Amino acid sequence: MPDTLTPVLTDNWGDDRAWTLAAYTERGGYGALDKAFAMDPAAVIETVKESGLRGRGGAGFPTGMKWGFIPQDNPRPKYLVVNADESEPGTCKDIPLMMASPHTLVEGVIISSYAIRANKAFIYIRGEVLHVVRRVQRAVQEAYLAGHLGKDIHGSGYDLDVVVHAGAGAYICGEETALLEGLEGRRGQPRLRPPFPAVAGLYASPTVINNVESIASVPSIVANGHGWFASMGTEKSKGFGIFSLSGHVRRPGQYEAPLGITLRTLIDLAGGMREGHELKFWTPGGSSTPLLTAEHLDIPLDFEGVGAAGSMLGTRALQIFDDTTCVVRATLRWTEFYKHESCGKCTPCREGTWWLVQVLSALEKGQGSESDLDLLLDQCDNILGRSFCALADGAVSPITSSIQYFRDEYVAHLTEGGCPFDPARSTAWAGQEVLA
Amino acid sequence: MTLSEETLVELKEIAARYPEPRSGLLPMLHLVQSVEGRITPEGIEACAEILGITAADVSGVATFYTMYKRRPVGDYHVGVCTNTLCAVMGGDAIFERLQDHLGVGNDETTDDAPGLRSITLEHVECNAACDYAPVMMANWEFMDNMTPESAVQLVDDLRAGNEVRSTRGPRIVTWREAERVLAGFPDDLADDGPAAGPASLVGLGIARERGWTAPHPETDSGSGRTADTKQEAVEQADTARAETETKQEDSDA
Ligand SMILES: Cc1cc2nc3c(=O)[nH]c(=O)nc-3n(C[C@H](O)[C@H](O)[C@H](O)COP(=O)(O)O)c2cc1C
Ligand code: SF4
Ligand code: FES
């Protein structure tokens, strides 16, 4: 039985100047690279398959299998694209990873590119994180100077170039085909599939797109073996992952643990809920994953466990809200986000999210009647599964789940003619004013 | 005013980083903002000409992404996260206080006042720092765990030209300088600031305290393979969220 927390990716974050090549190399960094080069690329793919690593960007698709989809008989160049767009509300793991240890990502990029036989890789970082862009730019530059990138890396005969690319503000560019559009210099609107990126992705060439944390996990798997990775986690959700706790707990932050840990354990480690308050609702994997409540404190946080509870593990973005928080206000704000971020390509999402905001704002102000709740659910029904990409499915998640668990609270807005909550009580500084 | 020769050379340099030049458009537009203070018609023309596409194409891209601004941005861009988690934790109160304090609305810039730098105020979406809520961004540098008071102090310091440091990064450069880094022309500040802020380190700290580690590298539990076929993998994945790679067709197996 592994320990409760298993720092691997976060293990060096506290080191002095952890982001530098010197610090990374000092702890054995870039050692996995030689181990990979001694293997056939196909054997590296096999190792990642055997580890059971599943995508850390929200979907949980097996990473090694995805790499295996790249048709190696296709004469076009192959590309690796790292999805560093991290914009799903609540998700805050890739950004600190790239800030603290960008070389873990760069080493992962080299090994992964070697495995799929790509000679060019791109790291697409959301633009709104200046210092993270700097750190990754610097890491790539250092890696070139040290001979980890460029021609004939470590005398292996393998060449790789890496381009660091800053986005410009668009949640939808986290969706992998919209990301490719952005990377090709276009409006970030999702593409029709098929063809799938593995066959015709960037520049219509075979392309693997993986999340930062997925790629950053690869060096440790190659270094320590797939059996080591698979010794952590649960039956179908192997390995470790970074769990991001935010909101009304005493010590929000990043907790790296085997998949399958429970929220009860995590909140306990985080010092509990704020003094005098109770857990009311939480997102297991960002705002696109249906809300859960205190009933669900003991479900294993792995793909299967959260799925069985009616939600999704997503990005392990645990946003925690206590009893001071109005669920209608929270839901309305998320809905406004989806409306703002809808790329406009398809009608159910573009118009639907607009309508959802109209109805929800009225409800939040205490206007309308209880039948509007059913209208709202109807609208959600018309959007779910009828839109072009999963942004729209995510948009209805907070609405349907909050009505499922907190219908009474919606009704209370109507009977009381407005929001019964005092937003001041939810703030980080609530209860401290009296002292000041 | 047309762009300088130097800028045109740099724009071409960006396009040349990519197998297909048009891929350079997003960073090129960042560079336009760094020299022009916003996306200008001249900047759009220059990009279009270099990439051999129409100005309408470039315009269509520039209007799609929220970081590109048609109106001049101030010396400093100040963002307040008002996505749900931050809003609830106090982001709404902070944004309100700053609107009052600066006398501007969302996406507006303070008037030029003698001796003061200008500030563009905007509410922003989740910036991947929720464990530091409420979060603000100053020229896209993290300002963590803000309060209405510290927010007012921040904008007052920026306006007065006092040096301000990110809570997890370097001193705040100007918005134009920041845009230049995003265009792929690094400054020399990568080594400033800590590796991680305190919240990023809490789990690690607890693990160290209690002697918790990942298993010994010799540990071997055998195969962890969870799916042997694409079909099985699809069934196991969160398909609602990730249709892209999960709805693989049998034909391309
Ligand atoms: C609206 C939307 C936003 C997304 N945002 C991200 C993101 O910010 N980062 C990410 O890695 N994946 C994001 N994804 C998932 C990607 O489409 C894709 O599944 C993922 O990058 C694959 O990498 P993985 O297999 O390593 O997880 C998003 C999906 C959707 C539908
Ligand atoms: S569902 Fe929304 S985000 Fe996705 S393609 Fe349609 S309009 Fe764009
Ligand atoms: S909600 Fe503000 S940083 Fe995530």
XYZ file of C-alpha atoms and ligand atoms in Angstrom:
732
model
C 0.000 0.000 0.000
C 1.650 3.273 -1.075
C 1.734 6.266 1.265
C -1.213 8.663 1.392
C 0.693 11.327 -0.513
C 3.270 10.362 -3.115
C 5.184 13.369 -4.363
C 6.776 12.620 -7.732
C 6.026 15.571 -10.001
C 5.882 17.941 -7.029
C 8.861 16.358 -5.272
C 11.415 18.970 -6.358
C 9.182 22.053 -6.177
C 10.679 23.100 -2.864
C 14.285 22.794 -4.076
C 16.452 25.851 -4.337
C 16.096 27.260 -7.870
C 14.192 24.119 -8.851
C 13.412 25.520 -12.298
C 17.036 25.586 -13.426
C 18.768 22.879 -15.419
C 21.452 22.678 -12.736
C 18.945 21.884 -9.985
C 17.040 19.419 -12.163
C 20.184 17.589 -13.258
C 21.470 17.489 -9.684
C 18.564 15.169 -8.822
C 19.087 12.920 -11.778
C 17.069 14.880 -14.307
C 17.489 13.937 -17.985
C 18.618 10.474 -16.852
C 15.426 8.872 -18.154
C 16.271 10.272 -21.558
C 19.264 7.977 -22.029
C 17.252 5.047 -20.805
C 14.620 5.847 -23.443
C 17.195 6.289 -26.202
C 18.539 2.823 -25.404
C 15.072 1.479 -26.206
C 13.288 1.209 -29.514
C 10.620 3.948 -29.823
C 7.960 1.239 -29.996
C 9.243 -0.162 -26.700
C 8.828 3.243 -25.061
C 5.204 3.286 -26.216
C 4.816 -0.229 -24.832
C 6.193 0.875 -21.437
C 3.732 3.742 -21.234
C 0.902 1.388 -22.243
C 1.926 -1.087 -19.557
C 2.064 1.653 -16.908
C -1.646 2.281 -17.324
C -1.122 6.066 -17.545
C -4.375 7.732 -18.578
C -4.588 11.310 -19.841
C -4.385 13.915 -17.095
C -6.102 16.658 -19.123
C -9.599 15.564 -18.149
C -10.554 12.657 -20.342
C -8.537 9.778 -19.022
C -7.767 8.157 -22.335
C -4.795 5.744 -22.143
C -1.725 7.717 -23.182
C 0.277 4.822 -24.626
C -2.665 3.705 -26.727
C -3.092 7.227 -28.077
C 0.566 7.219 -29.127
C 0.027 3.885 -30.808
C -2.611 5.449 -33.096
C 0.062 7.454 -34.900
C 0.376 5.745 -38.281
C 4.111 5.212 -38.601
C 3.798 4.376 -42.309
C 2.460 7.872 -42.974
C 5.262 9.753 -44.765
C 4.308 13.144 -43.343
C 6.153 14.581 -40.345
C 4.742 13.641 -36.925
C 4.120 16.243 -34.231
C 3.768 16.317 -30.485
C 1.671 19.162 -29.105
C 1.570 19.775 -25.366
C -1.701 21.183 -24.112
C -0.620 23.794 -21.560
C -3.739 25.876 -21.941
C -4.967 25.085 -18.411
C -8.169 27.146 -18.304
C -10.854 24.828 -16.939
C -12.180 26.707 -13.897
C -10.642 25.209 -10.789
C -7.724 23.586 -12.550
C -4.392 24.842 -11.262
C -1.776 22.085 -11.444
C -0.010 22.455 -14.800
C 0.807 26.104 -14.210
C 2.677 25.557 -10.905
C 4.349 22.499 -12.434
C 5.765 24.525 -15.330
C 6.716 27.345 -13.001
C 8.605 25.137 -10.544
C 10.003 22.388 -12.744
C 9.750 23.162 -16.452
C 12.534 20.667 -17.162
C 10.311 17.776 -16.056
C 8.000 18.778 -18.882
C 10.828 19.282 -21.368
C 12.323 15.867 -20.583
C 8.856 14.349 -20.998
C 8.457 16.116 -24.327
C 11.720 14.678 -25.622
C 10.944 11.105 -24.569
C 7.363 11.286 -25.853
C 8.410 12.799 -29.181
C 11.056 10.097 -29.566
C 8.421 7.447 -28.899
C 6.073 8.683 -31.609
C 9.002 9.565 -33.909
C 8.296 13.286 -34.034
C 11.100 15.717 -34.720
C 9.151 18.798 -33.838
C 7.123 19.527 -30.720
C 5.073 22.497 -29.580
C 4.189 23.616 -26.091
C 1.006 25.696 -26.294
C 0.816 27.729 -23.086
C -2.123 29.976 -22.318
C -0.942 33.557 -22.700
C -2.136 34.863 -19.346
C 0.719 33.410 -17.302
C 3.756 35.504 -18.127
C 6.230 34.075 -15.650
C 5.372 30.507 -16.588
C 6.014 31.334 -20.239
C 9.385 32.777 -19.210
C 10.337 29.697 -17.212
C 9.457 27.302 -20.032
C 11.223 29.475 -22.616
C 14.321 29.446 -20.425
C 14.163 25.696 -19.823
C 13.961 25.009 -23.542
C 16.871 27.340 -24.169
C 18.935 25.620 -21.444
C 18.056 22.210 -22.847
C 19.327 23.235 -26.287
C 22.581 24.547 -24.842
C 23.087 21.317 -22.896
C 22.491 19.168 -25.973
C 19.173 17.736 -24.754
C 17.456 19.344 -27.733
C 18.556 19.973 -31.299
C 20.484 17.614 -33.540
C 21.734 14.156 -32.579
C 20.611 14.410 -28.953
C 23.043 12.619 -26.596
C 24.641 11.049 -29.666
C 21.482 9.036 -30.304
C 21.029 10.234 -33.858
C 17.625 11.586 -32.835
C 16.768 15.246 -33.603
C 14.110 17.328 -31.909
C 13.118 20.968 -32.008
C 10.704 22.478 -29.513
C 8.739 25.695 -29.981
C 7.157 27.461 -27.013
C 3.948 29.109 -28.167
C 1.879 31.551 -26.120
C -1.876 31.616 -26.662
C -3.963 34.737 -26.394
C -6.934 34.093 -24.134
C -9.603 31.583 -25.144
C -10.797 28.725 -22.933
C -11.920 26.790 -25.975
C -8.292 26.495 -27.120
C -7.882 23.850 -24.420
C -10.079 21.618 -26.563
C -7.497 19.821 -28.614
C -8.689 20.552 -32.132
C -9.412 24.199 -31.298
C -5.886 24.321 -29.922
C -4.575 23.098 -33.271
C -6.522 25.853 -35.010
C -4.943 28.389 -32.674
C -1.546 26.913 -33.315
C -2.140 27.251 -37.045
C -2.880 30.946 -36.594
C -6.654 30.755 -36.854
C -9.716 31.413 -34.705
C -9.839 28.697 -32.089
C -12.873 26.771 -33.218
C -13.042 22.982 -32.880
C -12.651 20.852 -35.989
C -14.991 18.277 -37.368
C -13.824 14.718 -36.688
C -12.891 12.430 -38.320
C -10.167 12.839 -39.289
C -8.732 12.580 -35.802
C -5.533 14.383 -34.858
C -3.606 11.113 -34.713
C -4.186 10.800 -38.446
C -4.507 14.418 -39.591
C -3.785 16.928 -36.849
C -1.381 19.845 -37.039
C -0.804 20.760 -40.709
C -2.905 17.695 -41.567
C -0.093 15.511 -40.210
C -0.212 12.791 -37.542
C -0.281 14.577 -34.192
C -0.377 13.578 -30.554
C -1.870 16.107 -28.150
C -1.298 15.517 -24.465
C -1.782 17.431 -21.278
C 1.235 18.850 -19.408
C 0.855 16.482 -16.459
C 0.535 13.424 -18.726
C 3.773 14.285 -20.514
C 5.541 15.246 -17.288
C 4.696 11.807 -15.841
C 6.555 10.022 -18.615
C 10.170 10.492 -17.401
C 9.351 8.911 -14.026
C 7.666 5.960 -15.731
C 10.662 5.372 -17.973
C 13.114 5.841 -15.095
C 11.337 3.678 -12.514
C 9.461 1.236 -14.679
C 5.829 0.743 -15.558
C 5.329 -1.630 -12.632
C 6.381 1.102 -10.234
C 3.814 3.489 -11.684
C 1.099 0.846 -11.674
C 1.802 0.009 -8.028
C 0.011 3.265 -7.209
C -3.649 3.995 -7.815
C -6.624 1.719 -8.254
C -7.523 -1.121 -10.552
C -8.287 0.930 -13.622
C -6.857 4.288 -12.602
C -3.147 3.789 -12.152
C -0.452 6.037 -10.813
C -0.351 9.364 -9.047
C -1.937 12.680 -9.871
C -1.909 16.198 -8.553
C -5.101 17.034 -6.635
C -5.758 20.775 -6.459
C -7.769 21.933 -3.452
C -9.183 25.426 -3.497
C -11.834 27.379 -1.671
C -13.094 27.028 1.863
C -10.523 24.651 3.307
C -7.865 25.816 5.719
C -4.893 24.915 3.581
C -5.762 25.055 -0.095
C -3.028 23.873 -2.411
C -1.546 21.024 -4.423
C -1.588 17.478 -3.031
C 0.000 14.726 -5.110
C -1.462 11.334 -4.304
C -2.271 7.963 -5.837
C -5.538 8.066 -7.780
C -8.336 6.833 -5.554
C -7.697 9.051 -2.520
C -10.928 10.457 -1.075
C -11.983 14.039 -0.553
C -12.404 13.260 3.135
C -8.713 12.409 3.401
C -7.701 15.423 1.352
C -9.784 17.866 3.396
C -8.352 16.307 6.520
C -4.822 16.887 5.233
C -5.836 20.414 4.333
C -6.651 21.067 7.991
C -10.393 20.722 7.574
C -13.016 23.183 6.435
C -12.899 26.765 7.642
C -13.646 27.148 11.342
C -17.327 26.779 12.077
C -18.427 25.801 8.584
C -19.392 22.689 6.706
C -18.815 21.366 3.236
C -21.749 22.187 0.993
C -20.738 21.353 -2.583
C -17.607 20.725 -4.623
C -16.409 20.076 -8.112
C -14.332 16.930 -8.555
C -12.644 17.966 -11.782
C -13.363 21.556 -12.664
C -16.580 23.408 -13.346
C -17.459 21.157 -16.288
C -17.843 18.154 -14.013
C -21.188 17.863 -12.182
C -21.184 19.141 -8.592
C -21.031 16.705 -5.709
C -21.936 17.190 -2.050
C -20.940 16.013 1.432
C -22.613 12.685 0.611
C -19.715 11.993 -1.687
C -16.823 12.564 0.700
C -15.811 8.920 0.640
C -15.934 8.070 -3.041
C -12.542 7.107 -4.441
C -11.249 9.936 -6.596
C -10.431 7.837 -9.614
C -12.061 7.714 -13.046
C -14.458 4.921 -12.090
C -15.385 6.131 -8.601
C -16.307 9.652 -9.606
C -18.069 8.360 -12.705
C -20.214 6.056 -10.585
C -21.205 9.034 -8.429
C -22.569 10.772 -11.513
C -19.704 13.118 -12.173
C -16.220 12.946 -13.676
C -12.696 12.930 -12.304
C -11.721 15.535 -14.895
C -8.605 17.411 -13.867
C -8.853 16.711 -10.102
C -9.731 20.383 -9.628
C -11.432 20.224 -6.246
C -13.165 23.530 -5.683
C -14.638 23.403 -2.214
C -17.556 25.562 -1.109
C -18.964 25.762 2.397
C -22.436 26.504 3.754
C -22.013 30.270 3.315
C -22.006 29.916 -0.475
C -25.068 30.395 -2.629
C -25.155 27.588 -5.175
C -27.313 29.674 -7.528
C -24.759 32.475 -7.567
C -21.957 29.969 -8.183
C -23.861 28.308 -11.005
C -24.812 31.599 -12.639
C -21.196 32.724 -12.639
C -19.996 29.524 -14.258
C -22.763 29.790 -16.828
C -21.692 33.331 -17.666
C -18.205 31.951 -18.174
C -19.394 29.327 -20.671
C -21.489 31.895 -22.521
C -18.464 34.161 -22.774
C -16.199 31.323 -23.922
C -18.581 29.675 -26.388
C -16.713 29.917 -29.678
C -19.927 30.596 -31.565
C -19.553 27.813 -34.085
C -22.772 25.961 -33.319
C -26.232 27.221 -32.438
C -27.216 25.067 -29.440
C -24.162 26.270 -27.548
C -24.010 29.864 -28.779
C -27.677 30.634 -28.271
C -28.266 28.074 -25.560
C -25.663 29.445 -23.160
C -27.112 32.921 -23.729
C -30.583 31.706 -22.741
C -29.272 29.827 -19.745
C -27.725 33.035 -18.430
C -31.008 34.930 -18.950
C -33.072 32.411 -17.021
C -30.521 31.910 -14.262
C -29.994 35.637 -13.680
C -33.714 36.109 -13.292
C -33.911 33.227 -10.838
C -30.975 34.572 -8.890
C -32.808 37.867 -8.501
C -35.844 35.975 -7.291
C -37.819 36.587 -10.481
C -39.837 33.940 -12.264
C -41.565 30.863 -11.006
C -40.700 27.325 -10.097
C -41.636 26.162 -13.587
C -38.604 28.081 -14.827
C -36.483 25.395 -13.209
C -38.013 22.843 -15.522
C -37.566 25.205 -18.416
C -33.924 25.440 -17.462
C -33.556 21.667 -17.351
C -35.288 21.453 -20.728
C -32.843 23.906 -22.208
C -29.975 21.884 -20.781
C -31.422 18.808 -22.412
C -31.467 20.579 -25.756
C -27.827 21.511 -25.445
C -26.345 18.350 -23.969
C -25.054 16.045 -26.667
C -26.419 18.289 -29.422
C -23.455 20.577 -29.681
C -20.294 20.362 -31.665
C -17.852 19.973 -28.791
C -17.741 19.174 -25.100
C -17.674 22.809 -23.963
C -21.446 22.849 -24.133
C -21.776 19.590 -22.200
C -19.607 21.135 -19.522
C -21.782 24.233 -19.479
C -24.882 22.341 -18.418
C -23.122 20.274 -15.723
C -23.266 22.846 -12.918
C -26.878 23.667 -13.721
C -28.319 20.170 -13.812
C -26.315 19.000 -10.812
C -27.098 22.038 -8.682
C -30.811 21.671 -9.387
C -30.545 17.977 -8.577
C -29.019 18.588 -5.153
C -30.243 22.077 -4.243
C -33.630 22.573 -5.845
C -34.910 24.042 -2.568
C -32.320 26.743 -2.660
C -33.470 27.859 -6.115
C -37.023 27.941 -4.811
C -35.914 29.954 -1.766
C -34.687 32.694 -4.122
C -38.203 32.880 -5.526
C -40.024 32.833 -2.211
C -37.669 35.357 -0.641
C -37.571 37.548 -3.737
C -33.796 37.401 -3.988
C -30.647 35.750 -2.742
C -30.884 34.682 0.909
C -27.096 34.598 1.294
C -24.680 37.304 2.351
C -21.708 37.112 -0.037
C -19.464 38.809 2.534
C -19.600 35.686 4.679
C -17.998 33.578 1.939
C -14.911 35.705 1.428
C -11.401 34.722 2.435
C -11.399 37.517 4.986
C -14.866 36.871 6.441
C -14.885 37.046 10.216
C -11.587 38.931 10.297
C -12.988 42.449 9.869
C -14.089 42.562 13.476
C -10.512 42.078 14.551
C -9.086 44.669 12.182
C 2.058 55.187 -38.563
C 3.692 52.206 -40.198
C 5.730 49.751 -38.178
C 9.473 50.181 -37.967
C 11.810 48.105 -40.085
C 13.046 46.426 -36.912
C 9.552 45.311 -35.975
C 8.907 43.968 -39.461
C 12.087 41.924 -39.231
C 11.008 40.529 -35.874
C 7.543 39.679 -37.180
C 9.153 37.685 -39.976
C 11.424 36.044 -37.448
C 8.387 34.803 -35.528
C 6.758 33.383 -38.656
C 10.001 31.565 -39.481
C 9.873 29.555 -36.229
C 7.085 27.407 -37.633
C 6.849 24.846 -40.449
C 3.984 26.966 -41.785
C 4.374 30.712 -41.261
C 0.745 31.377 -40.394
C 1.322 29.535 -37.106
C 3.200 32.621 -36.035
C 0.114 34.804 -36.101
C -0.756 34.675 -32.381
C 2.755 35.605 -31.207
C 2.996 38.159 -34.038
C -0.103 39.892 -32.726
C 1.465 39.895 -29.254
C 4.450 41.689 -30.789
C 2.164 44.193 -32.508
C 0.650 44.989 -29.116
C 4.065 45.406 -27.552
C 5.103 48.072 -30.054
C 1.731 49.682 -30.735
C 0.039 49.390 -27.353
C -2.912 47.666 -29.006
C -3.867 45.904 -32.245
C -3.714 48.646 -34.877
C -4.796 48.571 -38.533
C -1.119 48.996 -39.452
C -0.203 45.987 -37.339
C -2.923 43.934 -38.976
C -1.733 44.956 -42.446
C 1.848 44.069 -41.630
C 0.914 40.592 -40.370
C -1.321 40.001 -43.382
C 1.383 40.999 -45.801
C 4.064 38.856 -44.182
C 1.800 35.811 -44.042
C 0.223 36.332 -47.448
C -3.326 36.332 -46.059
C -5.961 39.054 -46.057
C -6.296 41.749 -43.434
C -9.797 40.409 -42.815
C -8.308 37.023 -41.927
C -5.962 38.630 -39.419
C -8.730 40.779 -38.024
C -10.925 37.747 -37.563
C -8.229 36.134 -35.462
C -7.447 39.275 -33.476
C -11.071 39.690 -32.439
C -11.413 36.063 -31.364
C -8.864 36.129 -28.541
C -9.493 38.188 -25.423
C -5.876 39.236 -24.839
C -5.852 41.292 -28.025
C -7.141 44.804 -27.501
C -8.561 47.222 -30.036
C -8.460 50.112 -27.594
C -5.150 51.359 -26.186
C -4.145 49.540 -23.023
C -2.596 51.477 -20.152
C 0.928 51.063 -18.825
C -0.429 48.278 -16.664
C -3.179 45.782 -17.273
C -4.794 44.765 -14.011
C -7.023 41.713 -13.993
C -9.281 40.557 -11.192
C -10.417 36.951 -11.337
C -14.183 36.853 -10.984
C -14.731 33.273 -12.002
C -16.814 31.453 -9.392
C -14.197 30.295 -6.906
C -12.358 33.622 -6.746
C -15.589 35.614 -6.913
C -16.933 33.786 -3.887
C -13.659 34.120 -2.015
C -13.772 37.885 -2.490
C -12.948 38.628 -6.119
C -16.289 40.356 -6.652
C -15.690 42.659 -3.704
C -12.168 43.419 -4.931
C -13.344 44.204 -8.445
C -16.034 46.519 -7.115
C -13.600 48.323 -4.863
C -11.139 48.851 -7.715
C -13.802 50.173 -10.068
C -14.714 52.719 -7.403
C -11.171 53.541 -6.518
C -9.980 54.010 -10.094
C -13.231 55.469 -11.403
C -13.335 53.098 -14.364
C -15.549 50.236 -15.470
C -14.631 46.869 -16.877
C -12.092 47.017 -19.702
C -11.570 50.744 -19.242
C -8.387 52.712 -18.732
C -7.687 55.443 -16.213
C -7.278 58.952 -17.588
C -3.817 60.280 -18.137
C -2.895 62.174 -15.018
C 0.355 64.053 -14.625
C 2.993 61.906 -12.986
C 0.792 58.832 -12.847
C 0.954 55.650 -14.918
C -2.279 54.486 -16.476
C -4.126 51.301 -15.635
C -6.554 49.212 -17.639
C -8.907 47.290 -15.361
C -10.559 44.085 -16.470
C -12.233 41.148 -14.798
C -10.632 37.928 -15.957
C -11.572 34.269 -15.963
C -9.971 31.504 -13.902
C -6.234 32.000 -14.201
C -5.194 28.569 -12.909
C -4.332 29.820 -9.436
C -7.499 28.987 -7.497
C -5.498 27.739 -4.513
C -4.408 31.363 -4.061
C -7.908 32.867 -4.279
C -8.790 35.640 -4.575
C -6.329 36.144 -7.399
C -5.371 39.206 -9.396
C -3.070 39.490 -12.389
C -0.815 42.488 -12.980
C 0.348 42.386 -16.581
C -0.301 38.649 -16.356
C 1.872 38.122 -13.286
C 0.303 36.442 -10.274
C -0.852 38.557 -7.357
C -2.064 35.932 -4.921
C -4.386 35.999 -1.911
C -5.582 39.531 -2.460
C -7.916 41.638 -0.316
C -9.685 44.879 -1.259
C -7.008 46.733 0.722
C -4.029 45.016 -0.888
C -5.682 45.496 -4.286
C -5.946 49.245 -3.750
C -2.334 49.335 -2.574
C -1.296 47.429 -5.690
C -2.932 49.798 -8.154
C -1.740 52.858 -6.213
C 1.835 51.575 -6.353
C 1.572 50.777 -10.040
C 0.144 54.218 -10.780
C 2.852 55.960 -8.795
C 5.560 53.999 -10.575
C 6.744 52.243 -7.405
C 8.373 48.890 -7.940
C 5.847 46.095 -7.486
C 6.750 42.429 -7.320
C 4.537 39.499 -8.146
C 3.811 37.384 -5.079
C 5.288 34.443 -7.017
C 7.460 36.092 -9.612
C 9.585 39.031 -10.626
C 9.015 42.774 -10.539
C 6.097 43.759 -12.724
C 7.254 44.984 -16.139
C 5.064 47.179 -18.329
C 2.259 45.693 -20.353
C 4.174 46.299 -23.570
C 7.269 44.570 -22.216
C 5.124 41.641 -21.116
C 3.600 41.334 -24.588
C 7.099 41.125 -26.057
C 7.909 38.084 -23.914
C 4.661 36.451 -25.050
C 5.746 37.068 -28.633
C 8.694 34.807 -27.887
C 11.404 37.374 -27.183
C 12.401 36.539 -23.603
C 13.597 39.176 -21.159
C 16.070 38.158 -18.485
C 13.650 37.719 -15.592
C 13.092 33.932 -15.711
C 15.308 33.427 -12.669
C 13.462 35.938 -10.499
C 10.964 34.871 -7.867
C 10.571 31.531 -6.104
C 10.061 28.105 -7.678
C 6.658 27.840 -6.067
C 4.339 29.786 -3.832
C 3.290 28.435 -0.434
C 0.020 26.815 -1.572
C 1.836 24.887 -4.298
C 3.978 23.326 -1.589
C 1.458 22.317 1.100
C 1.049 18.703 0.027
C 4.791 18.293 -0.357
C 5.341 19.800 3.090
C 2.931 17.348 4.716
C 4.544 14.425 2.904
C 7.988 15.492 4.141
C 6.734 15.932 7.691
C 5.182 12.486 7.798
C 7.877 10.722 5.820
C 5.528 9.900 2.944
C 7.106 9.201 -0.433
C 6.328 7.514 -3.712
C 7.176 3.798 -3.652
C 10.774 2.714 -4.001
C 11.816 2.519 -7.667
C 12.313 -1.255 -7.319
C 8.600 -1.685 -6.635
C 7.049 -3.652 -9.457
C 3.421 -4.558 -9.584
C 3.508 -5.913 -13.116
C 1.349 -4.604 -15.911
C -0.984 -1.722 -15.239
C -2.648 -1.932 -18.600
C -6.319 -1.112 -18.129
C -7.624 -1.488 -21.642
C -6.475 -3.702 -24.457
C -8.688 -2.414 -27.198
C -9.757 0.989 -28.319
C -13.324 0.055 -27.490
C -12.472 -0.713 -23.901
C -10.497 2.494 -23.595
C -13.396 4.486 -24.972
C -15.763 2.936 -22.492
C -13.487 3.800 -19.612
C -12.707 7.355 -20.619
C -14.793 10.380 -19.681
C -16.220 10.556 -23.133
C -18.410 13.562 -22.492
C -15.335 15.638 -22.028
C -12.944 14.016 -24.415
C -14.782 12.885 -27.450
C -11.916 14.018 -29.530
C -9.641 11.147 -28.857
C -12.183 8.712 -27.558
C -14.666 8.589 -30.379
C -12.118 6.887 -32.571
C -13.666 5.205 -35.518
C -13.148 1.554 -36.059
C -11.954 2.301 -39.544
C -8.834 4.109 -38.423
C -7.922 1.444 -35.884
C -13.743 22.945 -23.603
C -12.557 22.065 -23.339
C -11.444 22.588 -22.697
C -10.329 21.806 -22.465
N -9.250 22.363 -21.837
C -8.141 21.612 -21.642
C -6.977 22.189 -21.043
O -6.949 23.371 -20.680
N -5.884 21.399 -20.884
C -5.869 20.086 -21.277
O -4.848 19.423 -21.136
N -6.954 19.518 -21.836
C -8.080 20.254 -22.029
N -9.168 19.666 -22.648
C -9.075 18.252 -23.069
C -8.367 18.134 -24.429
O -9.323 18.236 -25.458
C -7.652 16.795 -24.566
O -8.530 15.781 -24.197
C -6.407 16.656 -23.730
O -5.520 17.729 -23.924
C -5.699 15.360 -24.074
O -4.559 15.179 -23.272
P -4.427 13.948 -22.271
O -4.870 12.722 -22.996
O -2.986 13.915 -21.925
O -5.293 14.245 -21.116
C -10.321 20.444 -22.870
C -11.451 19.915 -23.501
C -12.559 20.707 -23.728
C -13.734 20.109 -24.408
S -20.182 23.551 -28.478
Fe -19.788 25.751 -28.125
S -17.575 25.891 -27.995
Fe -18.025 23.898 -28.921
S -18.003 24.277 -31.120
Fe -20.125 24.623 -30.482
S -20.203 26.837 -30.077
Fe -18.046 26.280 -30.131
S -11.193 30.872 -10.091
Fe -9.776 32.521 -9.897
S -7.895 31.569 -10.389
Fe -9.319 29.931 -10.615
